[in-house]
PDB file of C-alpha atoms in Angstrom:
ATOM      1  CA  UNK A  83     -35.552  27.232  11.898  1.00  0.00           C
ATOM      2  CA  UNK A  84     -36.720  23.596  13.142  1.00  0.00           C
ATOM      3  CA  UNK A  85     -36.549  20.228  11.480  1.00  0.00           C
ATOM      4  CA  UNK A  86     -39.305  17.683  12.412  1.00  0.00           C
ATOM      5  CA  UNK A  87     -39.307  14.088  11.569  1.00  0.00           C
ATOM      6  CA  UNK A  88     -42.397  11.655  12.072  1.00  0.00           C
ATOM      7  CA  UNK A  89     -42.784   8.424  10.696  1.00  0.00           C
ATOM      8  CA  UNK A  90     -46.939   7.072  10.109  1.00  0.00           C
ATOM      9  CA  UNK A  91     -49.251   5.760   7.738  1.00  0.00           C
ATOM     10  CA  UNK A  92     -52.827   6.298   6.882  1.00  0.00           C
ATOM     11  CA  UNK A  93     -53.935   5.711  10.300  1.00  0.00           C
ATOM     12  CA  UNK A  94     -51.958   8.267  12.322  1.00  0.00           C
ATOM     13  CA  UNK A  95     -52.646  11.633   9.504  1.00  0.00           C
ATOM     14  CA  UNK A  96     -54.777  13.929  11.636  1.00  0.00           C
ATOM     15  CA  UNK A  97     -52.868  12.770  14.988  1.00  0.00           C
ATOM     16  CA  UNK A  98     -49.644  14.243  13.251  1.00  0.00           C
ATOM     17  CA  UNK A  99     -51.725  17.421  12.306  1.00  0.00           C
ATOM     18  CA  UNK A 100     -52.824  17.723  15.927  1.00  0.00           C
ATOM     19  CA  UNK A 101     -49.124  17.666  16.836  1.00  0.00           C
ATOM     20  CA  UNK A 102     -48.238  20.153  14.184  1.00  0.00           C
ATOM     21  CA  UNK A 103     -51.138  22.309  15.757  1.00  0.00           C
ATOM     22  CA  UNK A 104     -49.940  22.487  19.438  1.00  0.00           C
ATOM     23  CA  UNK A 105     -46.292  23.082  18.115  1.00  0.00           C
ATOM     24  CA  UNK A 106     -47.984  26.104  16.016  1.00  0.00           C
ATOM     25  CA  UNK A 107     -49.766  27.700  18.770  1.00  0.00           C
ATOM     26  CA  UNK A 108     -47.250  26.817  21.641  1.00  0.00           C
ATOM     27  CA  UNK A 109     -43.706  27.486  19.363  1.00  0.00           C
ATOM     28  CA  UNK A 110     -42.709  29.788  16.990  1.00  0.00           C
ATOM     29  CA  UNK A 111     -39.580  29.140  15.451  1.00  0.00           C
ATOM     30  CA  UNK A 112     -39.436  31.017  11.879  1.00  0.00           C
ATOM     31  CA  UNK A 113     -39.711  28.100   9.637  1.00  0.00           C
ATOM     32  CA  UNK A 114     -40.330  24.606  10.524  1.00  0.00           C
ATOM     33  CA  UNK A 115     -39.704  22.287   8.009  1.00  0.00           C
ATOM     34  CA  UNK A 116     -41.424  18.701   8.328  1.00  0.00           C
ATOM     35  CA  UNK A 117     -40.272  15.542   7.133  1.00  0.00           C
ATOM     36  CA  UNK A 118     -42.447  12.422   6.833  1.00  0.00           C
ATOM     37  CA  UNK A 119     -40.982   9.017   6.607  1.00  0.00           C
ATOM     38  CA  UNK A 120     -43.494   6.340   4.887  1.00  0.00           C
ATOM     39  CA  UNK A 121     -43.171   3.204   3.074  1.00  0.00           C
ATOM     40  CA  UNK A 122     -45.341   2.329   0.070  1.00  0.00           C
ATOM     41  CA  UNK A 123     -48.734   3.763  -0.693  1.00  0.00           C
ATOM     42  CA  UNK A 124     -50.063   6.888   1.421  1.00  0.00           C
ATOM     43  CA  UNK A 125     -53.791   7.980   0.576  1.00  0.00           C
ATOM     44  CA  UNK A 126     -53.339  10.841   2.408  1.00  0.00           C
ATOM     45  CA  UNK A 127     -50.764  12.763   1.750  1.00  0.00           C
ATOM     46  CA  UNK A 128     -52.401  15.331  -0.231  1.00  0.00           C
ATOM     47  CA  UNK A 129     -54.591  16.561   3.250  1.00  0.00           C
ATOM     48  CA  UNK A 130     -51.165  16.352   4.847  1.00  0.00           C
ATOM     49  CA  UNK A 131     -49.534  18.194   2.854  1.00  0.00           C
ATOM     50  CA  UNK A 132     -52.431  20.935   2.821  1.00  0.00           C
ATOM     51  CA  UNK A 133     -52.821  20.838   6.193  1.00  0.00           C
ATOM     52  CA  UNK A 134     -48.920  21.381   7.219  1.00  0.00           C
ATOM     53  CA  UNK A 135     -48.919  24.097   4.463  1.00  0.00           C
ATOM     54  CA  UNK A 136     -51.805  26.005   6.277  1.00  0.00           C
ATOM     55  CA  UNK A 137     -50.126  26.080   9.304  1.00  0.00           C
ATOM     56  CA  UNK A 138     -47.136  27.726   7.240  1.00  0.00           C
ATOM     57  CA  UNK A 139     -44.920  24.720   7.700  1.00  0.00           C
ATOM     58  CA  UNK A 140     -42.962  23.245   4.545  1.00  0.00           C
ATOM     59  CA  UNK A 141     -44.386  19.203   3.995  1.00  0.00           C
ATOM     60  CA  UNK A 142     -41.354  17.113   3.359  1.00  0.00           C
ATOM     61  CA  UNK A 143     -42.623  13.719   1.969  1.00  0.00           C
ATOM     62  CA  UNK A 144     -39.708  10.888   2.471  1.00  0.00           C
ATOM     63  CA  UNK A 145     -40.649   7.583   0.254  1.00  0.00           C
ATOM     64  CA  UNK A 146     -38.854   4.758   1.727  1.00  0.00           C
ATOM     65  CA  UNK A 147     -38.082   2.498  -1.413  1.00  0.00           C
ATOM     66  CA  UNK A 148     -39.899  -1.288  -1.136  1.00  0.00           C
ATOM     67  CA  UNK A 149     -37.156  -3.276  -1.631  1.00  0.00           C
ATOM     68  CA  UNK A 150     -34.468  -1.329   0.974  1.00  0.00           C
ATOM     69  CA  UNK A 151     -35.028  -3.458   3.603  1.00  0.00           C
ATOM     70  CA  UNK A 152     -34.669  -7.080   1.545  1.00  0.00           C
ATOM     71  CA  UNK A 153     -32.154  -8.491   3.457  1.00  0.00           C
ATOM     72  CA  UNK A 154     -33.348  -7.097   7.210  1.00  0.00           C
ATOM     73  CA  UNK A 155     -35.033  -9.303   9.711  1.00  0.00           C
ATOM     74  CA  UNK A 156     -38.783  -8.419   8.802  1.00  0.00           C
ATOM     75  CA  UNK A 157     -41.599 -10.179  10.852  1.00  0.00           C
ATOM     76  CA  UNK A 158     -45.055  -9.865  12.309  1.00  0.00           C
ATOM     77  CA  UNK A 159     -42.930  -8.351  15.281  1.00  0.00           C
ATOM     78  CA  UNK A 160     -40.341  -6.687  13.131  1.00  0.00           C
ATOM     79  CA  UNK A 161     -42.330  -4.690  10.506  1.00  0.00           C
ATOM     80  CA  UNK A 162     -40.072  -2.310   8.411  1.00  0.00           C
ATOM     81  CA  UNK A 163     -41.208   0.670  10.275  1.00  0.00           C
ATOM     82  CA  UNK A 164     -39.249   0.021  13.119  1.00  0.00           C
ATOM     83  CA  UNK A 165     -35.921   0.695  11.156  1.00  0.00           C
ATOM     84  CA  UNK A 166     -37.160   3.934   9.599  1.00  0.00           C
ATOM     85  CA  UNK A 167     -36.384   6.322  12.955  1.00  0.00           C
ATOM     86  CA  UNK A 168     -33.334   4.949  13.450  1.00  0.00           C
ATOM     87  CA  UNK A 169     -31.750   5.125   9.463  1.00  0.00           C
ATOM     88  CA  UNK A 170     -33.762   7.989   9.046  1.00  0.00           C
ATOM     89  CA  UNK A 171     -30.211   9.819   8.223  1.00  0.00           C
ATOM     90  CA  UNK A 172     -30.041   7.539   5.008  1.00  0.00           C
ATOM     91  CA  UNK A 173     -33.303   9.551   3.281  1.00  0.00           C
ATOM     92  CA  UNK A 174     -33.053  12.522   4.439  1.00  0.00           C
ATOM     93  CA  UNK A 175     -31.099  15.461   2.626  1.00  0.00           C
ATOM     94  CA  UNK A 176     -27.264  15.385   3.326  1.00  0.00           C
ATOM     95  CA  UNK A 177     -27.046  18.745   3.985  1.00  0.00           C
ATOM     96  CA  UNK A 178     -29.534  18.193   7.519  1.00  0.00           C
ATOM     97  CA  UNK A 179     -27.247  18.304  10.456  1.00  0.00           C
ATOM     98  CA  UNK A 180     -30.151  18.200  12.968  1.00  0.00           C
ATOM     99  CA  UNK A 181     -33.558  17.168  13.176  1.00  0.00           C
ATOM    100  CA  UNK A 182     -36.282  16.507  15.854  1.00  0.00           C
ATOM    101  CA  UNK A 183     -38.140  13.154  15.926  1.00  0.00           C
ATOM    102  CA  UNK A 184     -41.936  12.899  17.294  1.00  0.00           C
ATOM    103  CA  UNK A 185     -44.206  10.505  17.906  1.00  0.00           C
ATOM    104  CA  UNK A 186     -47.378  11.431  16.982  1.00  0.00           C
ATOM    105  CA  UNK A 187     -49.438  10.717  19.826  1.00  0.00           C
ATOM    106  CA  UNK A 188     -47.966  14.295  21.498  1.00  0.00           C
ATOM    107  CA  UNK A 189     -48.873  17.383  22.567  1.00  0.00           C
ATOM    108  CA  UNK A 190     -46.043  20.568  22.372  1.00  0.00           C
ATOM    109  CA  UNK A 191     -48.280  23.168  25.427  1.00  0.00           C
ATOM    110  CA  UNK A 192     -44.733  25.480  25.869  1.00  0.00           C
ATOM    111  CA  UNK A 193     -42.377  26.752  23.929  1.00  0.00           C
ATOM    112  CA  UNK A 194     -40.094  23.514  22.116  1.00  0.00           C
ATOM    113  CA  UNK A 195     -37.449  25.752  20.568  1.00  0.00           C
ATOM    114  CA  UNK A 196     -34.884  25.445  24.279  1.00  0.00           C
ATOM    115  CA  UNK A 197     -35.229  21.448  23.148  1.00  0.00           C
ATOM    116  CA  UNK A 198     -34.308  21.738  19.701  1.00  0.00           C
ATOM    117  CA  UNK A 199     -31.346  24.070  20.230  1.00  0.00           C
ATOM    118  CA  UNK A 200     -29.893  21.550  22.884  1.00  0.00           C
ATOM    119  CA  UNK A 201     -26.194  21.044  22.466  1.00  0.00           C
ATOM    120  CA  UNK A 202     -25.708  17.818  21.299  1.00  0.00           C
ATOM    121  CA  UNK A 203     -21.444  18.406  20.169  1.00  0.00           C
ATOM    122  CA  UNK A 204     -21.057  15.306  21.779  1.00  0.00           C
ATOM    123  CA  UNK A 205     -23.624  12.930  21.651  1.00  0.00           C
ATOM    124  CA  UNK A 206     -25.586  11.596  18.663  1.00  0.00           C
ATOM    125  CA  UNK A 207     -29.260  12.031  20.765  1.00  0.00           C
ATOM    126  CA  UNK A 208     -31.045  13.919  23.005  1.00  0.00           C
ATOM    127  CA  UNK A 209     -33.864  11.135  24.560  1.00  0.00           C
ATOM    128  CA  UNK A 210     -35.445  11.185  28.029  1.00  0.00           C
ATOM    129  CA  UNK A 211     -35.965   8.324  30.517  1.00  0.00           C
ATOM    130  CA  UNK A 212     -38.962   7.713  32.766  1.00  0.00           C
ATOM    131  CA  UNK A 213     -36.152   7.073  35.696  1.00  0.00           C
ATOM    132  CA  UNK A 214     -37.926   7.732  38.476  1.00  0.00           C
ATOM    133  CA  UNK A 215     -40.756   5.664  37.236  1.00  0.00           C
ATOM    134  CA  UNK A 216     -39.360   3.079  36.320  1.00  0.00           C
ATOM    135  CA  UNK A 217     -36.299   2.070  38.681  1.00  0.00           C
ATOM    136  CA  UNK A 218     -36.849  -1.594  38.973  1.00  0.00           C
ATOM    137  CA  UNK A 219     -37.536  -1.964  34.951  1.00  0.00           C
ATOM    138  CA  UNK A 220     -34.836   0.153  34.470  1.00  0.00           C
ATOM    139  CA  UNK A 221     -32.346  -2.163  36.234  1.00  0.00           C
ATOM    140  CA  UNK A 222     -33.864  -4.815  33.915  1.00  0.00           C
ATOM    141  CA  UNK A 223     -33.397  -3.072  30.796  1.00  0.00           C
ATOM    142  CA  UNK A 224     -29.201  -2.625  31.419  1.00  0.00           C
ATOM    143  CA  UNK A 225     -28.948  -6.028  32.218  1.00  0.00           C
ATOM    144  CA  UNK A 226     -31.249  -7.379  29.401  1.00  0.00           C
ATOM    145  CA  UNK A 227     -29.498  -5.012  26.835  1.00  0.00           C
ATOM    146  CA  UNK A 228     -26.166  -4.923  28.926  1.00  0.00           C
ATOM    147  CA  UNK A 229     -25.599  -0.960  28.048  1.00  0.00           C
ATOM    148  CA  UNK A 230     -24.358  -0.658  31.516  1.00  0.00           C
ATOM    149  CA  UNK A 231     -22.616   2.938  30.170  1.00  0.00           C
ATOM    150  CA  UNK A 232     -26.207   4.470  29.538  1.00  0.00           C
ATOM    151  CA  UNK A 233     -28.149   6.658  31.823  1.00  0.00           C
ATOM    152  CA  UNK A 234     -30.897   4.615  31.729  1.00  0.00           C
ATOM    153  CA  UNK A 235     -33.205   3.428  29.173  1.00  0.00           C
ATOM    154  CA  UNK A 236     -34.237   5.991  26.747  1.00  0.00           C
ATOM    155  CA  UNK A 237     -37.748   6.465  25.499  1.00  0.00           C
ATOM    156  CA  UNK A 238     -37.135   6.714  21.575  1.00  0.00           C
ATOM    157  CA  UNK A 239     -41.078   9.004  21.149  1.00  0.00           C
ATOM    158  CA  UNK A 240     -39.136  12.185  21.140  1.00  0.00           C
ATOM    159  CA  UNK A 241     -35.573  12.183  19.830  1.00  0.00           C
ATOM    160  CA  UNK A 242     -33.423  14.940  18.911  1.00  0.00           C
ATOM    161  CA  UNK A 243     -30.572  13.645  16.564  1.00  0.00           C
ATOM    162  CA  UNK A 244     -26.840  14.918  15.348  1.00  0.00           C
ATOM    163  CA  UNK A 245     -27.264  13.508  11.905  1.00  0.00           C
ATOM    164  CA  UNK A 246     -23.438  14.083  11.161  1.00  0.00           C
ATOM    165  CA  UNK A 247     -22.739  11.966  14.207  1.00  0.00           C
ATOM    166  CA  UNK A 248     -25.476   9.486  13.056  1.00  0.00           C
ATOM    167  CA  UNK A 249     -23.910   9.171   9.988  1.00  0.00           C
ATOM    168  CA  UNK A 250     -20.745   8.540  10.813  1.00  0.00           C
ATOM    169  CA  UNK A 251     -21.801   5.313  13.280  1.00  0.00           C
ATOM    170  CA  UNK A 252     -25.147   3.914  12.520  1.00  0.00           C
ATOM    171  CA  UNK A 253     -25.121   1.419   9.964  1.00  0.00           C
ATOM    172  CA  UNK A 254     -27.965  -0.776   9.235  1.00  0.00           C
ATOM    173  CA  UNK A 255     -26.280  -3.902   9.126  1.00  0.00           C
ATOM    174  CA  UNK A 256     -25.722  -3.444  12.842  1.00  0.00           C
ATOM    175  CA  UNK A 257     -28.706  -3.191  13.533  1.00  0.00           C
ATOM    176  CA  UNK A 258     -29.809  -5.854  11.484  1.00  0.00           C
ATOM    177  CA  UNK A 259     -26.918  -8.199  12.939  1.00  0.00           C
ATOM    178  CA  UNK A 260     -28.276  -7.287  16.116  1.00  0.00           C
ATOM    179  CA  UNK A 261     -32.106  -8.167  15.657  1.00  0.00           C
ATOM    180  CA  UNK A 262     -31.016 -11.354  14.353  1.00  0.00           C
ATOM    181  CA  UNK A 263     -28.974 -12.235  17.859  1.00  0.00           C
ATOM    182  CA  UNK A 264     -31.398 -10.943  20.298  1.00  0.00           C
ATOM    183  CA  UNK A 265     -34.586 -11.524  21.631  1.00  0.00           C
ATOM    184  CA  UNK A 266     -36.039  -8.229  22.026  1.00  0.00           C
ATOM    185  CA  UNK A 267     -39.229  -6.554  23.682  1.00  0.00           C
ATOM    186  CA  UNK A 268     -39.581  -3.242  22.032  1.00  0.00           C
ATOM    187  CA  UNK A 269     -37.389  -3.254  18.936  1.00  0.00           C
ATOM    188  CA  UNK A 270     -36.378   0.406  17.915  1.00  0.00           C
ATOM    189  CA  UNK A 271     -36.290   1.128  21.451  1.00  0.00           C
ATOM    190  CA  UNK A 272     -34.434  -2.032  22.180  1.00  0.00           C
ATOM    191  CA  UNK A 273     -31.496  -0.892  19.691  1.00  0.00           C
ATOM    192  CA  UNK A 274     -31.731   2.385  19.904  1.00  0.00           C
ATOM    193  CA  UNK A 275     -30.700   1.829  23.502  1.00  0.00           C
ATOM    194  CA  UNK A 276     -28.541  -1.246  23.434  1.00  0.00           C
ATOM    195  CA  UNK A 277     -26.320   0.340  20.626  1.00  0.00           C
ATOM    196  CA  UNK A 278     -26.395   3.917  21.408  1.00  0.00           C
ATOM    197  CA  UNK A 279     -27.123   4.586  24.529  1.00  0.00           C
ATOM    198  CA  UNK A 280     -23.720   5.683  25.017  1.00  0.00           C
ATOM    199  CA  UNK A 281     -24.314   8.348  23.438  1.00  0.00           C
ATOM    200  CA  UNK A 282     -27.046   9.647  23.748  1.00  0.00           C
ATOM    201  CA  UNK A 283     -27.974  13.230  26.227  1.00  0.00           C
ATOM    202  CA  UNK A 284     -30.098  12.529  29.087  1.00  0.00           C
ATOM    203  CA  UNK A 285     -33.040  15.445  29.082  1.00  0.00           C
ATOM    204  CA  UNK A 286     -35.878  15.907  31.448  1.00  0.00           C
ATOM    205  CA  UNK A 287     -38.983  13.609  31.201  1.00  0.00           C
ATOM    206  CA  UNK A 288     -40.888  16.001  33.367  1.00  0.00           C
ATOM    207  CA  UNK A 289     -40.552  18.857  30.579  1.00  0.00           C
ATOM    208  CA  UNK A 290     -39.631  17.111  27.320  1.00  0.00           C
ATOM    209  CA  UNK A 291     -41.535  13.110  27.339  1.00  0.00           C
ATOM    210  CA  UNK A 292     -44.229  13.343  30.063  1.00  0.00           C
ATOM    211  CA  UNK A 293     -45.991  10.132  30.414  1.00  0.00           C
ATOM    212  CA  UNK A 294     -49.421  11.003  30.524  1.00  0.00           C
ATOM    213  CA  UNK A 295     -50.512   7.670  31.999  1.00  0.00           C
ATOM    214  CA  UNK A 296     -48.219   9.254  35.541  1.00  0.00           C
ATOM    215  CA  UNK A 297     -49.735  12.616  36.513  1.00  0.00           C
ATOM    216  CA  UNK A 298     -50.442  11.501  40.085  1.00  0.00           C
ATOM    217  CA  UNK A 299     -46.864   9.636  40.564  1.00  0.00           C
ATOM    218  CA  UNK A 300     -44.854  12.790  38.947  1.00  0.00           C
ATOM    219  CA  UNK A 301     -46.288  14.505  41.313  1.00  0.00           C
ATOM    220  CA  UNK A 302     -45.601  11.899  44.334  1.00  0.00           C
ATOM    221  CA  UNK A 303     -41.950  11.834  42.895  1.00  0.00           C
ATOM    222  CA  UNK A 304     -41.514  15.357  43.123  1.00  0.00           C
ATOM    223  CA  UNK A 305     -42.756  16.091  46.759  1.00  0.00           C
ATOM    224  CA  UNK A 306     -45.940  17.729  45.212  1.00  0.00           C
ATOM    225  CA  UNK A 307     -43.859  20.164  42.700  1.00  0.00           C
ATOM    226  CA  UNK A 308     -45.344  18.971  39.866  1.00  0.00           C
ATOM    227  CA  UNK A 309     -49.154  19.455  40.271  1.00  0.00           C
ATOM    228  CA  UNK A 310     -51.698  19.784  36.861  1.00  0.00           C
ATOM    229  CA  UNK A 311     -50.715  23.771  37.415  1.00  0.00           C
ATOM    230  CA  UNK A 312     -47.068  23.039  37.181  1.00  0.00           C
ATOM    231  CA  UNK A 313     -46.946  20.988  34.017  1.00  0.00           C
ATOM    232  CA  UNK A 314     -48.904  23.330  32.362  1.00  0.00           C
ATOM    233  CA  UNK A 315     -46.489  25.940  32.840  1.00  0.00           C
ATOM    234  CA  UNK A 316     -43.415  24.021  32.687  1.00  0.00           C
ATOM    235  CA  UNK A 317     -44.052  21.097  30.528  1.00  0.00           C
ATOM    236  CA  UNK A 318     -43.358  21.238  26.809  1.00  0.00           C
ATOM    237  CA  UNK A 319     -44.093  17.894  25.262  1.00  0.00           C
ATOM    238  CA  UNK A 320     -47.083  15.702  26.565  1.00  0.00           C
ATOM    239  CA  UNK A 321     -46.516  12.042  25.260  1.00  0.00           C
ATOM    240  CA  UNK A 322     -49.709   9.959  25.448  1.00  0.00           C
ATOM    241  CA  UNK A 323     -47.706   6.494  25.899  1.00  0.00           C
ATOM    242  CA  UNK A 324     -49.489   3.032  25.971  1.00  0.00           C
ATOM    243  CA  UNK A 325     -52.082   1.197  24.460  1.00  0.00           C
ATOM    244  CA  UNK A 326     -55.127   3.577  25.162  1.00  0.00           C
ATOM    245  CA  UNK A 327     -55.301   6.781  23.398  1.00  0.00           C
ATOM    246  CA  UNK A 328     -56.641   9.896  23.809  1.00  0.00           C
ATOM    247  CA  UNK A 329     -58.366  10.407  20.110  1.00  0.00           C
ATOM    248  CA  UNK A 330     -60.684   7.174  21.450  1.00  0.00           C
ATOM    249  CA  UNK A 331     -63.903   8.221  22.455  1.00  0.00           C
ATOM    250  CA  UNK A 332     -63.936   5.377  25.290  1.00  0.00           C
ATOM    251  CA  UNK A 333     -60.654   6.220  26.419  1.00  0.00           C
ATOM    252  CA  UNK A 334     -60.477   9.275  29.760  1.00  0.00           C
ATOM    253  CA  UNK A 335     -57.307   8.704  31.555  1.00  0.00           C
ATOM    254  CA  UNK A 336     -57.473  12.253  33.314  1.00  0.00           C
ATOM    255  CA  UNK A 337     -57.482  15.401  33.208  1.00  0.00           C
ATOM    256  CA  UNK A 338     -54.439  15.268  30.310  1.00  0.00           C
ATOM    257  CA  UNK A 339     -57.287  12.899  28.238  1.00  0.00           C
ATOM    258  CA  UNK A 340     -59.262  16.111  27.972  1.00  0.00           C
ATOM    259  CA  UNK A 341     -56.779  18.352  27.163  1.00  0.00           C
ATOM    260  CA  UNK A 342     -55.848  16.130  24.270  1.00  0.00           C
ATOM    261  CA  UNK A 343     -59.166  15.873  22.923  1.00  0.00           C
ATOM    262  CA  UNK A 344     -59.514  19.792  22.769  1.00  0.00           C
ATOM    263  CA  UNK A 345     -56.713  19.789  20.673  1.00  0.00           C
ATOM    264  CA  UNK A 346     -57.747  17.166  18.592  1.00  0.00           C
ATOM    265  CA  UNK A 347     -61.247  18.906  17.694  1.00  0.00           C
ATOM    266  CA  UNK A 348     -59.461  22.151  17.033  1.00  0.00           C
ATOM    267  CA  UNK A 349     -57.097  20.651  14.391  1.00  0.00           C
ATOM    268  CA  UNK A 350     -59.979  19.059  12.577  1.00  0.00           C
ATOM    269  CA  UNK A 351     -61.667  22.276  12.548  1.00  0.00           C
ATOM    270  CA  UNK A 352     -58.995  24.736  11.629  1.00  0.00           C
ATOM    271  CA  UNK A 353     -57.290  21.816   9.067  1.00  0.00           C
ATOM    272  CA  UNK A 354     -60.680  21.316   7.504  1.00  0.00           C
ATOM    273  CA  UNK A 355     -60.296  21.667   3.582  1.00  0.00           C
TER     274      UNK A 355
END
């Protein structure tokens, strides 16, 4: 069994799918259940739902109420959506003790089920960093944040999360507290990492948050190791980070740009109503 979490709207339907896809072909865990965080009014969550069924996946819709966030520091910068990954343990069922958070601009090409069953006993995450390509930023980010405890700083795309843990320390008003008291450059990510990065498990970026945009330095980094021909052997989750994505049709960053897009075209065509 596997618990997924994503968090979109209207724009981001058919990237999920293509997720849900390369998880189906590349995984096969004997139910995966998916929840779907969203705020307000979703026009498509009937061809979600469809589609997630056809794949034999159970569609877990989770409505975030309007008014939950009245008192939090809401902007232009600080849209509601950023606090729905990290109090995602306030909506979802109490009985969940673990569940798997994607972004939905990645690709699953290997098995994800040695990822999900990671023991997290003592830590509340399971995040990866981009250490090694990142070192000087990195040094920023514990001094900016000053989490001097953490590993590093922790991409927040993929997160695998001990909701009992969760429960017991996250509280939105500290998160709140802390958006009004800092001036901060990616928000989730910011807190997620200034307030729990603690405790949070380091895990591979090489196998489980690949940064697309760094196929030629991975491979620098690792003496040659990790060629095109390792990563498709090795790698399980392909995260298309930045600005530019894949599902453009001006956008080629690569090789990994073309992989993308085939999976893209197959879950239109095999999600088609």
């Amino acid at each position: 069994m596997m618990n997924l979490l994503f968090s979109i709207d209207d724009r981001f339907y058919r990237q999920m799918l293509t997720t849900l896809l390369s998880i189906h072909l590349n995984s096969q865990p004997q139910r995966i259940d998916v929840y779907v965080i969203y705020n307000g009014q979703f026009h498509h969550e009937g061809v979600l739902k469809r589609g997630i069924q056809k794949l034999g996946m159970t569609f877990h819709p989770v409505r975030i109420p309007r008014d939950d966030f009245v008192n939090a520091p809401v902007t232009d910068r600080y849209p509601t959506t950023i606090y729905y990954r990290l109090l995602a343990h306030k909506y979802l069922p109490a009985d969940l003790d673990r569940i798997l958070y994607l972004d939905a601009d990645i690709l699953c090409i290997n098995d994800l089920q040695p990822l999900y069953e990671t023991d997290l006993s003592r830590y509340m995450y399971a995040s990866a960093i981009h250490t090694n390509l990142t070192n000087v930023t990195e040094t920023i980010n514990k001094i900016r944040l000053q989490n001097f405890d953490a590993d590093g700083y922790y991409n927040s795309g993929v997160l695998l999360m001990n909701l009992p843990k969760i429960r017991q320390r996250v509280h939105a008003q500290d998160i709140f507290d802390y958006l009004r008291n800092h001036l901060v450059l990616l928000p989730d990510q910011d807190v997620l990492n200034a307030l729990y990065g603690d405790q949070i498990l380091s895990v591979p970026d090489q196998l489980y948050n690949f940064d697309c945009r760094n196929l030629a330095i991975y491979q620098t980094i690792s003496l040659g190791e990790w060629t095109l021909d390792w990563v498709m052997k090795h790698t399980v989750l392909l995260h298309y980070c930045g600005r530019e994505k894949p599902w453009l049709t001006t956008v080629n960053h690569g090789r990994l740009t073309a992989l993308y897009k085939n999976y893209y075209q197959m879950a239109n065509r095999y999600l088609k109503d």
